[in-house]
């Protein structure tokens, strides 16, 4: 592909050239490529079909995960979340050491590779919350918990300009990627002033079904607000909010009988 230059930018098709706009600017490319029927049937493209099947599986798994956490992502995500998450899901699938090439999947891969994934590249958890915190999932009880010890907001939170308060948010899901099904439980703290005061410890507990046989995932983040006359308004539509996957417990292996 080539980048369009000049004052007038084109969008659409002219002959064998396609002109279009992306986040990287106005681009152009020439029509070409291999016939679709050949890709689907020619033995020479077996590897291509296998890669396509696994990429499609990664995209579907990413969509399921985004849908599961959607209530939080409405306030905490970036414009490239879909592509970033699909890229990481491909790594999860490629870690599958039991399935044949082209049939590798999320459940037999390494779902734990997603731990630490940031849903908002513009507001990363690791560059926003410097207060220590613990996150854990207890499969037996179903409790997915985040604990933040006592802290001083002004010293441990990198708040954007204009923010007067914050909330800690957390959510856990029991998720079945094959069935595209999930159970979501969420919790949040009250509004906390961003000042020099000492704050008590914060505990965010999310109760999932006990003894689940599905994958369990826990996210933790922070949302910023501005107080005006006693009301709290989200800051910049959530563009500075942070949210990350902080604990993952993949589905346990099925015991053979």
Coordinates of N, CA and C in Angstrom, one line a residue:
X1 N 0.8 -1.2 0.0 CA 0.0 0.0 0.0 C 0.9 1.2 0.0
X2 N 0.3 2.4 -0.5 CA 1.1 3.6 -0.5 C 0.3 4.7 0.2
X3 N 1.0 5.7 0.7 CA 0.3 6.8 1.3 C 0.0 7.9 0.3
X4 N -1.2 8.5 0.4 CA -1.6 9.5 -0.5 C -0.9 10.8 -0.2
X5 N -0.4 11.5 -1.2 CA 0.2 12.8 -1.0 C -0.6 13.9 -1.7
X6 N -0.4 15.2 -1.4 CA -1.1 16.2 -2.1 C -2.2 16.8 -1.3
X7 N -2.8 17.8 -1.8 CA -3.9 18.5 -1.1 C -5.2 17.8 -1.1
X8 N -5.5 17.2 -2.3 CA -6.8 16.5 -2.4 C -6.6 15.0 -2.1
X9 N -7.4 14.5 -1.2 CA -7.4 13.1 -0.7 C -8.5 12.4 -1.4
X10 N -8.3 11.2 -1.9 CA -9.3 10.4 -2.5 C -9.8 9.3 -1.7
X11 N -11.1 8.9 -1.9 CA -11.7 7.8 -1.2 C -12.6 7.1 -2.3
X12 N -12.4 5.8 -2.4 CA -13.1 5.0 -3.4 C -12.2 4.3 -4.3
X13 N -12.8 3.8 -5.5 CA -12.0 3.1 -6.5 C -11.9 3.8 -7.8
X14 N -10.7 3.8 -8.3 CA -10.4 4.3 -9.6 C -9.6 3.3 -10.4
X15 N -10.3 2.6 -11.4 CA -9.6 1.5 -12.1 C -9.3 0.4 -11.2
X16 N -8.0 0.0 -11.2 CA -7.5 -1.0 -10.3 C -7.0 -0.5 -9.0
X17 N -7.2 0.8 -8.7 CA -6.7 1.4 -7.5 C -7.8 1.7 -6.5
X18 N -7.5 1.4 -5.2 CA -8.5 1.7 -4.1 C -7.9 2.7 -3.2
X19 N -8.7 3.8 -3.0 CA -8.2 4.9 -2.1 C -9.1 4.9 -0.8
X20 N -8.5 5.0 0.3 CA -9.2 4.9 1.6 C -8.5 5.6 2.7
X21 N -9.3 5.9 3.8 CA -8.8 6.6 4.9 C -8.7 5.6 6.1
X22 N -7.6 5.7 6.8 CA -7.3 4.9 8.0 C -6.9 5.8 9.1
X23 N -6.6 5.2 10.3 CA -6.1 6.0 11.4 C -4.7 6.5 11.2
X24 N -4.0 5.8 10.2 CA -2.7 6.2 9.8 C -2.6 7.2 8.7
X25 N -3.8 7.7 8.2 CA -3.9 8.6 7.1 C -4.6 8.1 5.9
X26 N -4.4 8.8 4.8 CA -5.1 8.4 3.5 C -4.1 7.4 2.8
X27 N -4.6 6.2 2.4 CA -3.7 5.3 1.8 C -4.3 4.8 0.4
X28 N -3.5 4.2 -0.4 CA -3.9 3.7 -1.7 C -3.3 2.3 -1.9
X29 N -4.0 1.4 -2.6 CA -3.4 0.1 -2.9 C -4.0 -0.4 -4.3
X30 N -3.3 -1.2 -4.9 CA -3.7 -1.8 -6.2 C -4.5 -3.1 -6.0
X31 N -5.5 -3.2 -6.7 CA -6.3 -4.4 -6.7 C -5.5 -5.6 -7.1
X32 N -5.6 -6.7 -6.4 CA -4.8 -7.9 -6.7 C -5.1 -9.0 -5.7
X33 N -4.2 -10.0 -5.7 CA -4.4 -11.1 -4.7 C -4.8 -12.3 -5.5
X34 N -4.8 -13.4 -4.7 CA -5.2 -14.7 -5.3 C -6.7 -14.9 -5.2
X35 N -7.2 -15.6 -6.2 CA -8.6 -15.9 -6.3 C -9.1 -16.6 -5.0
X36 N -10.3 -16.2 -4.5 CA -10.8 -16.8 -3.3 C -11.0 -18.3 -3.4
X37 N -11.6 -18.7 -4.5 CA -11.8 -20.2 -4.7 C -10.5 -21.0 -4.6
X38 N -9.5 -20.4 -5.1 CA -8.2 -21.1 -5.1 C -7.7 -21.2 -3.7
X39 N -7.8 -20.2 -2.9 CA -7.4 -20.2 -1.5 C -8.1 -21.3 -0.7
X40 N -9.4 -21.4 -1.0 CA -10.3 -22.3 -0.3 C -10.0 -23.8 -0.7
X41 N -9.5 -24.1 -1.9 CA -9.4 -25.4 -2.3 C -8.1 -25.9 -2.8
X42 N -7.2 -25.1 -3.2 CA -5.9 -25.5 -3.7 C -5.0 -26.0 -2.6
X43 N -4.5 -27.2 -2.7 CA -3.6 -27.8 -1.6 C -2.4 -26.9 -1.3
X44 N -2.0 -26.1 -2.3 CA -0.9 -25.2 -2.1 C -1.1 -24.1 -1.0
X45 N -2.4 -23.9 -0.7 CA -2.8 -22.9 0.2 C -3.3 -23.5 1.6
X46 N -2.9 -24.7 1.8 CA -3.3 -25.4 3.1 C -2.9 -24.6 4.3
X47 N -1.6 -24.1 4.3 CA -1.1 -23.4 5.4 C -1.9 -22.1 5.6
X48 N -2.3 -21.5 4.5 CA -3.1 -20.2 4.5 C -4.4 -20.5 5.1
X49 N -5.0 -21.6 4.8 CA -6.4 -21.9 5.3 C -6.2 -22.2 6.8
X50 N -5.2 -22.9 7.2 CA -5.0 -23.2 8.7 C -4.8 -21.9 9.4
X51 N -3.9 -21.0 8.9 CA -3.7 -19.7 9.6 C -5.0 -18.9 9.7
X52 N -5.8 -18.9 8.6 CA -7.0 -18.2 8.6 C -8.0 -18.7 9.6
X53 N -8.1 -20.0 9.7 CA -9.0 -20.6 10.7 C -8.6 -20.2 12.1
X54 N -7.3 -20.2 12.4 CA -6.9 -19.9 13.8 C -7.1 -18.4 14.1
X55 N -6.8 -17.6 13.0 CA -7.0 -16.1 13.2 C -8.5 -15.8 13.5
X56 N -9.4 -16.5 12.7 CA -10.8 -16.3 12.9 C -11.2 -16.7 14.3
X57 N -10.6 -17.8 14.8 CA -10.9 -18.3 16.2 C -10.4 -17.3 17.2
X58 N -9.3 -16.7 17.0 CA -8.8 -15.7 17.9 C -9.7 -14.4 17.9
X59 N -10.2 -14.0 16.7 CA -11.1 -12.9 16.6 C -12.4 -13.1 17.4
X60 N -12.9 -14.4 17.2 CA -14.1 -14.7 17.9 C -14.0 -14.7 19.4
X61 N -12.8 -15.2 19.9 CA -12.6 -15.3 21.3 C -12.4 -13.9 21.9
X62 N -11.7 -13.0 21.1 CA -11.6 -11.6 21.5 C -12.9 -10.9 21.6
X63 N -13.8 -11.2 20.7 CA -15.1 -10.6 20.7 C -15.9 -11.0 21.9
X64 N -15.8 -12.3 22.2 CA -16.5 -12.8 23.4 C -16.0 -12.2 24.7
X65 N -14.7 -12.0 24.8 CA -14.1 -11.3 26.0 C -14.5 -9.9 26.0
X66 N -14.5 -9.2 24.9 CA -15.0 -7.8 24.9 C -16.4 -7.6 25.3
X67 N -17.2 -8.5 24.8 CA -18.7 -8.5 25.1 C -18.9 -8.8 26.6
X68 N -18.1 -9.7 27.2 CA -18.3 -10.0 28.6 C -18.0 -8.8 29.5
X69 N -16.9 -8.0 29.1 CA -16.6 -6.9 30.0 C -17.1 -5.6 29.4
X70 N -18.1 -5.6 28.5 CA -18.6 -4.4 27.8 C -19.0 -3.3 28.8
X71 N -19.7 -3.6 29.9 CA -20.2 -2.5 30.8 C -19.0 -1.7 31.3
X72 N -17.9 -2.3 31.5 CA -16.7 -1.5 31.9 C -16.0 -0.8 30.7
X73 N -16.0 -1.6 29.6 CA -15.3 -1.1 28.4 C -15.9 0.2 27.8
X74 N -17.2 0.4 28.1 CA -17.9 1.6 27.6 C -17.2 2.8 28.1
X75 N -16.6 2.7 29.3 CA -15.9 3.8 29.9 C -14.4 3.7 29.9
X76 N -13.9 2.5 29.4 CA -12.4 2.3 29.5 C -11.9 1.4 28.4
X77 N -11.7 2.0 27.2 CA -11.1 1.3 26.1 C -10.5 2.3 25.1
X78 N -9.7 1.8 24.2 CA -9.2 2.7 23.1 C -9.7 2.2 21.8
X79 N -9.4 3.0 20.7 CA -10.0 2.7 19.4 C -9.4 1.5 18.8
X80 N -8.2 1.0 19.3 CA -7.6 -0.1 18.7 C -7.7 -1.4 19.5
X81 N -8.6 -1.4 20.5 CA -8.7 -2.5 21.4 C -8.9 -3.8 20.6
X82 N -9.8 -3.8 19.6 CA -10.2 -5.0 18.9 C -8.9 -5.7 18.3
X83 N -8.2 -4.9 17.6 CA -7.0 -5.5 16.9 C -5.9 -5.9 17.9
X84 N -5.7 -5.1 19.0 CA -4.7 -5.5 20.0 C -5.1 -6.7 20.7
X85 N -6.4 -6.9 21.0 CA -6.8 -8.1 21.7 C -6.7 -9.3 20.8
X86 N -7.1 -9.2 19.5 CA -7.0 -10.3 18.6 C -5.6 -10.8 18.5
X87 N -4.6 -9.8 18.4 CA -3.2 -10.2 18.3 C -2.8 -11.0 19.5
X88 N -3.2 -10.7 20.7 CA -2.8 -11.4 21.9 C -3.5 -12.8 21.9
X89 N -4.8 -12.8 21.4 CA -5.5 -14.1 21.4 C -4.8 -15.1 20.4
X90 N -4.2 -14.6 19.3 CA -3.4 -15.4 18.4 C -2.3 -16.1 19.2
X91 N -1.6 -15.3 20.1 CA -0.5 -15.9 20.9 C -1.1 -17.0 21.8
X92 N -2.2 -16.8 22.4 CA -2.9 -17.8 23.2 C -3.1 -19.1 22.5
X93 N -3.7 -18.9 21.3 CA -4.0 -20.1 20.4 C -2.7 -20.8 20.0
X94 N -1.7 -20.1 19.6 CA -0.5 -20.7 19.1 C 0.3 -21.5 20.3
X95 N -0.1 -21.2 21.5 CA 0.5 -21.9 22.6 C -0.1 -23.3 22.9
X96 N -1.2 -23.6 22.1 CA -1.8 -24.9 22.2 C -0.9 -25.9 21.6
X97 N -0.4 -26.8 22.5 CA 0.5 -27.9 22.1 C -0.1 -29.2 21.9
X98 N -1.4 -29.3 21.9 CA -2.1 -30.6 21.8 C -2.9 -30.7 20.5
X99 N -3.4 -29.7 19.9 CA -4.2 -29.7 18.8 C -3.4 -29.6 17.5
X100 N -3.9 -30.1 16.4 CA -3.3 -30.0 15.1 C -3.3 -28.6 14.6
X101 N -2.3 -28.2 13.7 CA -2.2 -26.9 13.2 C -3.5 -26.6 12.4
X102 N -4.1 -25.5 12.6 CA -5.4 -25.1 12.0 C -6.5 -25.4 13.0
X103 N -6.3 -26.2 14.0 CA -7.3 -26.6 14.9 C -7.0 -26.1 16.3
X104 N -5.9 -25.4 16.5 CA -5.5 -24.9 17.8 C -6.6 -23.9 18.3
X105 N -6.8 -23.9 19.6 CA -7.9 -23.1 20.2 C -7.5 -22.5 21.5
X106 N -8.4 -21.6 22.0 CA -8.1 -20.9 23.2 C -8.1 -21.8 24.4
X107 N -9.0 -22.7 24.5 CA -9.1 -23.6 25.7 C -7.9 -24.4 25.9
X108 N -7.3 -24.9 24.8 CA -6.1 -25.7 24.9 C -4.8 -24.9 24.8
X109 N -5.0 -23.6 24.6 CA -3.8 -22.7 24.6 C -3.5 -22.2 26.0
X110 N -2.8 -21.1 26.1 CA -2.3 -20.5 27.3 C -3.1 -19.2 27.6
X111 N -4.3 -19.3 28.1 CA -5.1 -18.1 28.4 C -4.4 -17.2 29.3
X112 N -3.5 -17.7 30.2 CA -2.8 -16.9 31.2 C -1.9 -15.9 30.5
X113 N -1.6 -16.0 29.2 CA -0.7 -15.1 28.5 C -1.4 -13.7 28.4
X114 N -2.7 -13.7 28.6 CA -3.4 -12.4 28.6 C -3.3 -11.6 29.9
X115 N -2.7 -12.2 30.9 CA -2.6 -11.5 32.2 C -1.8 -10.2 32.0
X116 N -2.3 -9.1 32.5 CA -1.7 -7.8 32.4 C -2.1 -7.0 31.1
X117 N -3.0 -7.6 30.3 CA -3.5 -7.0 29.1 C -4.2 -5.7 29.5
X118 N -3.9 -4.6 28.9 CA -4.5 -3.3 29.1 C -5.5 -3.0 28.1
X119 N -6.7 -2.7 28.6 CA -7.9 -2.4 27.7 C -7.8 -1.0 27.1
X120 N -7.1 -0.1 27.7 CA -7.0 1.3 27.3 C -5.5 1.7 27.1
X121 N -5.0 1.7 25.9 CA -3.6 2.0 25.7 C -3.3 3.5 26.0
X122 N -4.3 4.3 26.1 CA -4.1 5.7 26.5 C -4.1 6.0 28.0
X123 N -4.5 5.0 28.7 CA -4.5 5.1 30.2 C -4.2 3.8 30.8
X124 N -2.9 3.4 30.9 CA -2.5 2.1 31.3 C -2.6 2.0 32.9
X125 N -3.0 0.9 33.4 CA -3.1 0.7 34.8 C -1.7 0.8 35.5
X126 N -0.7 0.2 34.8 CA 0.6 0.3 35.4 C 1.2 1.6 35.5
X127 N 0.7 2.6 34.7 CA 1.2 4.0 34.8 C 0.2 4.9 35.4
X128 N -0.8 4.3 36.0 CA -1.9 5.2 36.7 C -1.9 4.9 38.2
X129 N -1.9 3.6 38.6 CA -2.0 3.3 40.0 C -0.7 2.8 40.5
X130 N -0.1 3.5 41.4 CA 1.2 3.1 42.0 C 1.0 2.6 43.4
X131 N -0.2 2.6 43.9 CA -0.5 1.9 45.1 C -0.4 0.4 44.9
X132 N 0.1 -0.3 45.8 CA 0.2 -1.8 45.7 C -1.2 -2.4 45.8
X133 N -1.5 -3.5 45.1 CA -2.8 -4.2 45.2 C -2.5 -5.7 45.0
X134 N -3.5 -6.5 45.5 CA -3.4 -7.9 45.4 C -4.7 -8.3 44.6
X135 N -4.5 -9.3 43.7 CA -5.7 -9.8 43.0 C -5.6 -11.3 42.9
X136 N -6.7 -12.0 43.2 CA -6.7 -13.4 43.2 C -8.1 -14.0 42.9
X137 N -8.1 -15.2 42.4 CA -9.3 -15.9 42.1 C -9.3 -17.3 42.8
X138 N -10.4 -17.5 43.6 CA -10.5 -18.8 44.3 C -11.6 -19.6 43.5
X139 N -11.1 -20.6 42.7 CA -12.1 -21.4 41.9 C -13.1 -22.1 42.8
X140 N -12.6 -22.6 44.0 CA -13.5 -23.4 44.8 C -14.7 -22.6 45.4
X141 N -14.4 -21.4 45.8 CA -15.5 -20.6 46.3 C -16.1 -19.7 45.3
X142 N -15.4 -19.4 44.2 CA -15.9 -18.5 43.1 C -15.6 -17.0 43.4
X143 N -14.9 -16.8 44.5 CA -14.5 -15.4 44.8 C -13.4 -14.9 44.0
X144 N -13.6 -13.7 43.4 CA -12.5 -13.1 42.6 C -12.3 -11.7 43.3
X145 N -11.2 -11.4 43.9 CA -11.0 -10.3 44.8 C -9.8 -9.4 44.4
X146 N -10.0 -8.1 44.6 CA -8.9 -7.2 44.5 C -8.8 -6.4 45.8
X147 N -7.7 -6.4 46.4 CA -7.5 -5.7 47.7 C -6.4 -4.6 47.5
X148 N -6.8 -3.4 47.9 CA -5.9 -2.2 47.8 C -5.6 -1.8 49.2
X149 N -4.4 -2.0 49.8 CA -4.1 -1.5 51.1 C -4.3 0.0 51.3
X150 N -4.3 0.5 52.5 CA -4.4 1.9 52.8 C -3.4 2.7 51.9
X151 N -3.9 3.9 51.4 CA -3.0 4.6 50.5 C -3.3 6.1 50.6
X152 N -2.5 6.9 50.1 CA -2.7 8.4 49.9 C -2.9 8.7 48.5
X153 N -4.1 9.0 48.1 CA -4.4 9.2 46.6 C -3.4 10.1 45.9
X154 N -3.1 11.2 46.5 CA -2.2 12.2 45.8 C -0.9 11.7 45.5
X155 N -0.4 10.7 46.3 CA 1.0 10.2 46.2 C 1.0 8.9 45.3
X156 N -0.1 8.2 45.2 CA -0.1 6.9 44.5 C -0.9 6.8 43.3
X157 N -1.6 7.9 42.9 CA -2.5 7.8 41.7 C -2.0 8.9 40.8
X158 N -1.7 8.5 39.5 CA -1.3 9.5 38.5 C -2.6 10.0 37.8
X159 N -3.2 11.0 38.4 CA -4.5 11.5 37.9 C -4.3 12.5 36.8
X160 N -5.2 12.5 35.8 CA -5.1 13.5 34.8 C -5.6 14.9 35.3
X161 N -5.2 15.9 34.6 CA -5.5 17.3 35.0 C -7.0 17.5 35.0
X162 N -7.6 18.1 36.0 CA -9.0 18.3 36.1 C -9.8 17.3 36.9
X163 N -9.1 16.2 37.2 CA -9.8 15.1 38.0 C -9.8 15.5 39.5
X164 N -10.9 15.4 40.1 CA -10.9 15.7 41.6 C -11.2 14.4 42.4
X165 N -11.8 13.4 41.7 CA -12.1 12.1 42.4 C -11.8 10.9 41.5
X166 N -11.8 9.8 42.2 CA -11.6 8.5 41.4 C -12.5 7.5 42.0
X167 N -12.7 6.4 41.2 CA -13.3 5.2 41.7 C -12.4 4.0 41.3
X168 N -12.3 3.1 42.2 CA -11.7 1.8 41.8 C -12.8 0.9 41.3
X169 N -12.6 0.2 40.2 CA -13.6 -0.7 39.6 C -13.0 -2.1 39.4
X170 N -13.8 -3.1 39.5 CA -13.4 -4.4 39.3 C -14.5 -5.3 38.7
X171 N -14.2 -6.3 38.0 CA -15.2 -7.2 37.5 C -14.6 -8.6 37.2
X172 N -15.4 -9.6 37.4 CA -14.9 -11.0 37.1 C -15.9 -11.7 36.2
X173 N -15.4 -12.5 35.3 CA -16.3 -13.3 34.4 C -15.9 -14.8 34.5
X174 N -17.0 -15.6 34.4 CA -16.9 -17.0 34.1 C -17.2 -17.1 32.7
X175 N -16.3 -17.6 31.8 CA -16.5 -17.4 30.4 C -16.3 -18.7 29.7
X176 N -17.2 -19.0 28.7 CA -17.1 -20.2 27.9 C -16.9 -19.7 26.4
X177 N -15.7 -19.8 25.9 CA -15.3 -19.3 24.6 C -16.0 -20.1 23.5
X178 N -16.1 -21.4 23.7 CA -16.7 -22.2 22.7 C -18.2 -21.9 22.5
X179 N -18.9 -21.7 23.6 CA -20.4 -21.5 23.6 C -20.7 -20.0 23.5
X180 N -19.6 -19.1 23.5 CA -19.8 -17.7 23.5 C -20.8 -17.3 24.6
X181 N -20.5 -17.7 25.8 CA -21.4 -17.5 26.9 C -20.6 -17.0 28.1
X182 N -21.1 -16.2 29.0 CA -20.4 -15.8 30.2 C -21.3 -15.3 31.3
X183 N -20.7 -15.2 32.5 CA -21.4 -14.6 33.6 C -20.5 -13.5 34.2
X184 N -21.0 -12.3 34.3 CA -20.3 -11.2 34.7 C -20.7 -10.7 36.1
X185 N -19.8 -10.4 37.0 CA -20.1 -9.8 38.3 C -19.1 -8.6 38.5
X186 N -19.6 -7.4 38.8 CA -18.8 -6.3 38.9 C -19.0 -5.6 40.3
X187 N -18.0 -4.8 40.7 CA -18.0 -4.0 41.9 C -17.2 -2.8 41.8
X188 N -17.5 -1.8 42.6 CA -16.7 -0.6 42.6 C -16.7 0.1 43.9
X189 N -15.7 0.9 44.1 CA -15.6 1.7 45.4 C -16.5 2.9 45.3
X190 N -16.6 3.7 46.4 CA -17.2 5.0 46.3 C -16.3 6.0 45.7
X191 N -16.7 7.2 45.5 CA -15.8 8.3 45.0 C -14.8 8.6 46.1
X192 N -13.5 8.7 45.6 CA -12.4 8.9 46.5 C -11.7 10.2 46.1
X193 N -11.6 11.2 47.0 CA -11.0 12.5 46.7 C -9.5 12.3 46.4
X194 N -9.0 12.9 45.3 CA -7.6 12.9 45.0 C -6.9 14.0 45.8
X195 N -6.5 13.6 47.0 CA -5.9 14.6 47.9 C -4.8 14.0 48.7
X196 N -4.3 14.7 49.7 CA -3.2 14.2 50.6 C -3.7 13.4 51.8
X197 N -5.0 13.1 51.9 CA -5.5 12.4 53.0 C -5.2 10.9 52.9
X198 N -5.1 10.2 54.1 CA -4.9 8.8 54.1 C -6.2 8.1 54.0
X199 N -6.3 7.2 53.0 CA -7.5 6.4 52.7 C -7.4 5.0 53.3
X200 N -8.5 4.5 53.8 CA -8.5 3.1 54.3 C -8.4 2.1 53.1
X201 N -8.1 0.9 53.4 CA -8.0 -0.1 52.4 C -9.3 -0.3 51.7
X202 N -9.2 -0.7 50.4 CA -10.4 -0.9 49.6 C -10.4 -2.4 49.2
X203 N -11.6 -3.0 49.4 CA -11.7 -4.4 49.0 C -12.9 -4.5 48.0
X204 N -12.6 -5.1 46.8 CA -13.6 -5.3 45.8 C -13.7 -6.8 45.5
X205 N -14.9 -7.3 45.9 CA -15.1 -8.7 45.8 C -16.2 -9.1 44.8
X206 N -15.9 -10.0 43.9 CA -16.9 -10.4 42.9 C -17.2 -11.9 43.0
X207 N -18.4 -12.3 43.3 CA -18.7 -13.7 43.5 C -19.2 -14.4 42.3
X208 N -18.4 -15.3 41.7 CA -18.7 -16.1 40.6 C -19.2 -17.5 41.1
X209 N -19.8 -18.3 40.2 CA -20.2 -19.7 40.7 C -19.1 -20.5 41.2
X210 N -19.3 -21.2 42.3 CA -18.3 -22.0 43.0 C -18.0 -23.2 42.1
X211 N -16.7 -23.7 42.2 CA -16.3 -24.9 41.5 C -16.6 -24.9 40.0
X212 N -16.4 -23.7 39.4 CA -16.7 -23.6 38.0 C -15.7 -24.5 37.2
X213 N -16.2 -25.0 36.0 CA -15.3 -25.7 35.1 C -14.9 -24.9 33.9
X214 N -15.2 -23.6 34.0 CA -14.9 -22.7 32.8 C -13.8 -21.7 33.2
X215 N -13.3 -21.0 32.2 CA -12.3 -20.0 32.5 C -12.8 -18.9 33.3
X216 N -12.0 -18.4 34.2 CA -12.3 -17.3 35.1 C -11.3 -16.2 34.9
X217 N -11.8 -14.9 34.8 CA -10.9 -13.8 34.5 C -11.3 -12.6 35.4
X218 N -10.4 -11.9 35.9 CA -10.6 -10.7 36.8 C -9.9 -9.5 36.2
X219 N -10.7 -8.4 36.2 CA -10.1 -7.1 35.8 C -10.1 -6.1 36.9
X220 N -9.2 -5.1 36.9 CA -9.2 -4.1 37.9 C -8.8 -2.8 37.2
X221 N -9.4 -1.7 37.7 CA -9.1 -0.4 37.0 C -9.5 0.8 37.9
X222 N -9.3 1.9 37.3 CA -9.7 3.2 38.0 C -10.4 4.1 37.0
X223 N -11.4 4.8 37.5 CA -12.1 5.8 36.7 C -12.0 7.2 37.3
X224 N -11.9 8.2 36.5 CA -11.7 9.6 37.1 C -12.9 10.4 36.8
X225 N -13.1 11.3 37.8 CA -14.3 12.2 37.8 C -13.9 13.6 38.2
X226 N -14.8 14.5 37.9 CA -14.7 15.9 38.3 C -15.9 16.3 39.1
X227 N -15.7 16.7 40.3 CA -16.9 17.1 41.1 C -17.2 18.6 40.9
X228 N -18.5 18.8 40.5 CA -19.0 20.2 40.3 C -20.3 20.3 41.1
X229 N -20.3 21.1 42.2 CA -21.5 21.4 43.0 C -22.1 20.1 43.5
X230 N -21.3 19.2 44.0 CA -21.8 18.0 44.6 C -22.1 16.8 43.6
X231 N -22.0 17.1 42.3 CA -22.2 16.0 41.3 C -20.9 15.6 40.7
X232 N -20.8 14.3 40.3 CA -19.6 13.8 39.8 C -19.7 13.5 38.3
X233 N -18.8 14.1 37.5 CA -18.9 13.9 36.0 C -17.7 13.1 35.5
X234 N -17.9 12.1 34.7 CA -16.8 11.4 34.1 C -15.8 12.4 33.4
X235 N -14.5 12.2 33.6 CA -13.6 13.0 33.0 C -13.2 12.6 31.5
X236 N -13.4 13.6 30.6 CA -13.0 13.3 29.2 C -13.6 12.0 28.6
X237 N -14.8 11.7 29.0 CA -15.5 10.5 28.5 C -14.7 9.2 28.7
X238 N -14.0 9.2 29.8 CA -13.3 8.0 30.1 C -12.0 7.8 29.4
X239 N -11.4 8.7 28.6 CA -10.2 8.5 27.8 C -9.0 8.3 28.7
X240 N -9.0 8.7 30.0 CA -7.9 8.5 30.9 C -8.1 7.3 31.8
X241 N -9.3 6.7 31.8 CA -9.5 5.6 32.7 C -8.7 4.4 32.3
X242 N -8.3 3.6 33.3 CA -7.4 2.4 33.1 C -8.2 1.1 33.6
X243 N -7.9 0.1 32.8 CA -8.5 -1.2 33.1 C -7.5 -2.3 32.6
X244 N -7.3 -3.3 33.4 CA -6.4 -4.4 33.0 C -6.8 -5.7 33.5
X245 N -6.4 -6.8 32.8 CA -6.6 -8.1 33.3 C -5.6 -8.4 34.4
X246 N -6.0 -8.7 35.6 CA -5.0 -8.8 36.7 C -5.0 -10.2 37.3
X247 N -5.9 -11.1 36.9 CA -5.9 -12.5 37.4 C -6.7 -13.4 36.4
X248 N -6.1 -14.5 36.0 CA -6.7 -15.4 35.1 C -6.6 -16.9 35.6
X249 N -7.6 -17.6 35.6 CA -7.6 -19.0 35.9 C -8.3 -19.8 34.8
X250 N -7.5 -20.3 33.9 CA -8.0 -21.0 32.7 C -8.8 -22.2 33.1
X251 N -9.7 -22.7 32.2 CA -10.5 -23.9 32.5 C -9.7 -25.1 32.9
X252 N -10.0 -25.8 33.9 CA -9.2 -27.0 34.3 C -9.3 -28.1 33.2
X253 N -8.2 -28.8 33.1 CA -8.2 -29.9 32.1 C -9.3 -31.0 32.4
X254 N -9.9 -31.5 31.4 CA -10.9 -32.6 31.6 C -10.2 -33.9 31.9
X255 N -10.6 -34.5 33.0 CA -9.9 -35.8 33.3 C -10.5 -36.9 32.4
X256 N -9.5 -37.7 31.9 CA -9.9 -38.8 31.0 C -10.3 -40.0 31.9
X257 N -11.3 -40.7 31.5 CA -11.8 -41.9 32.2 C -11.6 -43.1 31.4

